[in-house]
Amino acid sequence: DLRWGGQSTTNAGLNAALALFSDLVAEGRDPYVTLAFDDGLTLQAVHDLCQLLSSIETETGIRVEPPPAGRPYYRAHVPNESFRERSGRRAQPWELRLKSGEGGVVAALATRIEQIWHDDRIRPELRIEDMPAATPEAFRVLLDANPGIPVLLVFADPTIRYADLLTFVSPVLASHPAVHVFLGEPKD
């Protein structure tokens, strides 16, 4: 849905939205956008839309407002790809892997990575510990018991629904507000 100035249009489409933004900017207006993704969208669709929006969020384009409570900022879906490679990170935040399972059930696996520094090496050795996180509550318990930096790297199947991502991420946003959602797997 597209709403502006008290008007609304349903299923306006991306082209209509971009045309509206262009018209507003041409009129000297500064369009502010509040995003609310449909829970049924796939993470691939959210990623693609966020990539487009990030390209038009400029001084002469749109401004994206903070997200509603319990949802990550839209730029979480266009992460810095260098964070995918574990050995290249300066710090090791928690990872959460989400995979599509039988009957649409999402399986979650939490990963804690410890950096072990040796005097004779430039890069640390990485000790990787995977822990099942069958429920969002179980994931929350893991984070509370093993605090670290307030960042969460999510690696998810592109076909997972946005609602399934929120099920695991929303309960931890208060302690881990910096979320980066990657499609696919991390690199060692």
Tab-separated table of C-alpha atoms in Angstrom:
chain	number	residue	atom	x	y	z
A	1	ASP	CA	0.000	0.000	0.000
A	2	LEU	CA	1.131	3.522	-0.694
A	3	ARG	CA	-0.167	6.341	1.509
A	4	TRP	CA	0.640	10.045	1.275
A	5	GLY	CA	-1.009	13.311	2.174
A	6	GLY	CA	-4.136	11.585	3.472
A	7	GLN	CA	-4.511	9.632	0.232
A	8	SER	CA	-4.020	5.932	-0.205
A	9	THR	CA	-3.701	3.507	-3.050
A	10	THR	CA	-3.642	-0.265	-2.742
A	11	ASN	CA	-1.250	-2.358	-4.809
A	12	ALA	CA	0.257	0.783	-6.334
A	13	GLY	CA	3.308	-1.105	-7.490
A	14	LEU	CA	6.943	-0.171	-7.364
A	15	ASN	CA	6.875	1.945	-10.515
A	16	ALA	CA	4.007	4.048	-9.136
A	17	ALA	CA	5.891	4.538	-5.881
A	18	LEU	CA	9.076	5.592	-7.665
A	19	ALA	CA	7.093	7.984	-9.878
A	20	LEU	CA	5.460	9.513	-6.804
A	21	PHE	CA	8.853	9.962	-5.095
A	22	SER	CA	10.251	11.608	-8.244
A	23	ASP	CA	7.277	13.987	-8.442
A	24	LEU	CA	7.601	14.945	-4.761
A	25	VAL	CA	11.334	15.612	-5.103
A	26	ALA	CA	10.719	17.657	-8.281
A	27	GLU	CA	8.240	19.779	-6.289
A	28	GLY	CA	10.971	20.498	-3.750
A	29	ARG	CA	9.540	18.158	-1.131
A	30	ASP	CA	11.544	15.804	1.023
A	31	PRO	CA	9.672	12.469	1.108
A	32	TYR	CA	9.960	10.499	4.316
A	33	VAL	CA	9.039	6.841	4.013
A	34	THR	CA	7.901	4.457	6.718
A	35	LEU	CA	8.325	0.844	5.659
A	36	ALA	CA	6.136	-2.004	6.843
A	37	PHE	CA	6.944	-5.238	5.042
A	38	ASP	CA	4.211	-7.803	4.652
A	39	ASP	CA	4.974	-10.783	6.872
A	40	GLY	CA	4.367	-13.158	3.964
A	41	LEU	CA	7.176	-11.772	1.792
A	42	THR	CA	10.211	-13.974	1.298
A	43	LEU	CA	13.548	-12.734	2.541
A	44	GLN	CA	14.680	-12.648	-1.093
A	45	ALA	CA	11.865	-10.213	-1.952
A	46	VAL	CA	12.632	-8.063	1.117
A	47	HIS	CA	16.338	-8.045	0.220
A	48	ASP	CA	15.614	-6.994	-3.381
A	49	LEU	CA	13.284	-4.193	-2.304
A	50	CYS	CA	15.709	-2.943	0.354
A	51	GLN	CA	18.529	-2.899	-2.171
A	52	LEU	CA	16.440	-0.656	-4.422
A	53	LEU	CA	15.362	1.595	-1.552
A	54	SER	CA	18.942	2.007	-0.358
A	55	SER	CA	19.863	3.270	-3.818
A	56	ILE	CA	17.243	6.049	-3.693
A	57	GLU	CA	17.779	7.020	-0.051
A	58	THR	CA	19.913	10.048	-0.865
A	59	GLU	CA	19.963	13.801	-0.317
A	60	THR	CA	17.825	14.225	-3.428
A	61	GLY	CA	15.712	11.103	-2.894
A	62	ILE	CA	13.757	9.605	-0.045
A	63	ARG	CA	14.416	9.376	3.694
A	64	VAL	CA	13.509	6.142	5.432
A	65	GLU	CA	12.085	6.468	8.931
A	66	PRO	CA	13.031	4.118	11.778
A	67	PRO	CA	11.113	0.840	11.694
A	68	PRO	CA	8.115	-0.023	13.840
A	69	ALA	CA	8.959	-1.597	17.196
A	70	GLY	CA	10.149	-5.184	16.971
A	71	ARG	CA	11.431	-4.921	13.407
A	72	PRO	CA	14.969	-4.335	12.196
A	73	TYR	CA	15.885	-1.272	10.151
A	74	TYR	CA	15.536	-1.919	6.425
A	75	ARG	CA	19.292	-1.678	5.840
A	76	ALA	CA	19.651	-4.900	7.858
A	77	HIS	CA	18.607	-6.608	4.625
A	78	VAL	CA	21.461	-5.112	2.580
A	79	PRO	CA	24.410	-6.021	4.800
A	80	ASN	CA	28.071	-5.425	4.209
A	81	GLU	CA	29.096	-8.622	2.401
A	82	SER	CA	32.541	-8.556	4.023
A	83	PHE	CA	30.852	-9.585	7.310
A	84	ARG	CA	29.924	-12.929	5.708
A	85	GLU	CA	33.555	-14.110	5.966
A	86	ARG	CA	34.267	-15.108	9.546
A	87	SER	CA	38.054	-14.920	9.303
A	88	GLY	CA	37.932	-11.321	8.046
A	89	ARG	CA	35.869	-9.913	10.925
A	90	ARG	CA	37.537	-7.860	13.636
A	91	ALA	CA	35.052	-9.127	16.210
A	92	GLN	CA	32.784	-12.157	16.256
A	93	PRO	CA	29.127	-11.452	16.922
A	94	TRP	CA	26.519	-14.131	17.383
A	95	GLU	CA	25.295	-15.822	14.222
A	96	LEU	CA	21.829	-17.209	13.677
A	97	ARG	CA	21.175	-19.569	10.778
A	98	LEU	CA	17.600	-20.074	9.622
A	99	LYS	CA	16.760	-22.947	7.289
A	100	SER	CA	13.500	-24.017	5.731
A	101	GLY	CA	12.388	-27.359	7.061
A	102	GLU	CA	9.609	-29.826	6.398
A	103	GLY	CA	6.125	-28.371	6.299
A	104	GLY	CA	7.415	-24.799	6.311
A	105	VAL	CA	8.909	-25.124	9.798
A	106	VAL	CA	12.023	-23.002	10.228
A	107	ALA	CA	15.012	-24.616	11.920
A	108	ALA	CA	17.353	-22.293	13.799
A	109	LEU	CA	20.966	-22.785	14.776
A	110	ALA	CA	22.879	-20.287	16.901
A	111	THR	CA	26.640	-19.991	16.501
A	112	ARG	CA	29.106	-18.488	18.920
A	113	ILE	CA	32.598	-17.856	17.606
A	114	GLU	CA	35.522	-17.302	19.925
A	115	GLN	CA	38.723	-15.694	18.676
A	116	ILE	CA	41.874	-17.271	20.071
A	117	TRP	CA	44.952	-15.171	19.477
A	118	HIS	CA	48.406	-16.684	19.130
A	119	ASP	CA	51.643	-14.692	19.257
A	120	ASP	CA	52.955	-16.257	16.055
A	121	ARG	CA	49.888	-15.495	13.892
A	122	ILE	CA	48.380	-12.388	12.341
A	123	ARG	CA	44.818	-13.725	12.426
A	124	PRO	CA	43.142	-15.472	15.340
A	125	GLU	CA	42.117	-19.089	15.419
A	126	LEU	CA	38.333	-19.364	15.402
A	127	ARG	CA	36.607	-21.742	17.792
A	128	ILE	CA	33.100	-22.291	16.428
A	129	GLU	CA	30.323	-23.615	18.626
A	130	ASP	CA	26.908	-24.390	17.126
A	131	MET	CA	23.925	-24.591	19.449
A	132	PRO	CA	20.361	-25.494	18.516
A	133	ALA	CA	17.863	-22.691	19.059
A	134	ALA	CA	14.584	-24.544	18.599
A	135	THR	CA	12.531	-21.574	19.741
A	136	PRO	CA	12.989	-17.801	19.983
A	137	GLU	CA	12.951	-18.198	23.755
A	138	ALA	CA	15.814	-20.718	23.605
A	139	PHE	CA	17.789	-18.300	21.444
A	140	ARG	CA	17.139	-15.487	23.929
A	141	VAL	CA	18.415	-17.713	26.770
A	142	LEU	CA	21.633	-18.445	24.826
A	143	LEU	CA	22.278	-14.746	24.243
A	144	ASP	CA	21.580	-13.863	27.880
A	145	ALA	CA	23.898	-16.603	29.152
A	146	ASN	CA	26.705	-15.660	26.745
A	147	PRO	CA	26.766	-11.896	26.276
A	148	GLY	CA	28.908	-10.411	23.558
A	149	ILE	CA	28.849	-7.467	21.220
A	150	PRO	CA	25.320	-6.173	20.458
A	151	VAL	CA	25.358	-7.361	16.858
A	152	LEU	CA	23.550	-10.283	15.254
A	153	LEU	CA	24.435	-11.805	11.895
A	154	VAL	CA	21.560	-13.810	10.406
A	155	PHE	CA	22.171	-16.275	7.567
A	156	ALA	CA	18.906	-17.454	6.069
A	157	ASP	CA	17.426	-19.360	3.177
A	158	PRO	CA	16.053	-16.818	0.668
A	159	THR	CA	12.661	-18.558	0.681
A	160	ILE	CA	12.035	-18.009	4.392
A	161	ARG	CA	9.188	-15.634	5.110
A	162	TYR	CA	9.787	-12.267	6.753
A	163	ALA	CA	7.474	-13.328	9.616
A	164	ASP	CA	9.751	-16.282	10.392
A	165	LEU	CA	12.762	-13.993	10.593
A	166	LEU	CA	10.873	-11.678	12.956
A	167	THR	CA	9.925	-14.604	15.175
A	168	PHE	CA	13.588	-15.054	16.117
A	169	VAL	CA	14.936	-11.509	15.716
A	170	SER	CA	12.236	-9.347	17.350
A	171	PRO	CA	12.755	-10.746	20.874
A	172	VAL	CA	16.487	-9.921	20.779
A	173	LEU	CA	16.444	-6.445	19.199
A	174	ALA	CA	16.623	-4.732	22.594
A	175	SER	CA	20.007	-6.334	23.347
A	176	HIS	CA	21.198	-6.805	19.743
A	177	PRO	CA	19.902	-3.828	17.748
A	178	ALA	CA	22.477	-4.119	14.947
A	179	VAL	CA	21.129	-6.903	12.748
A	180	HIS	CA	22.556	-7.960	9.386
A	181	VAL	CA	20.508	-10.426	7.325
A	182	PHE	CA	22.414	-12.421	4.717
A	183	LEU	CA	20.880	-14.743	2.189
A	184	GLY	CA	22.774	-18.031	2.229
A	185	GLU	CA	25.604	-19.263	4.407
A	186	PRO	CA	28.594	-17.660	6.137
A	187	LYS	CA	32.121	-18.241	4.840
A	188	ASP	CA	34.877	-19.661	7.008
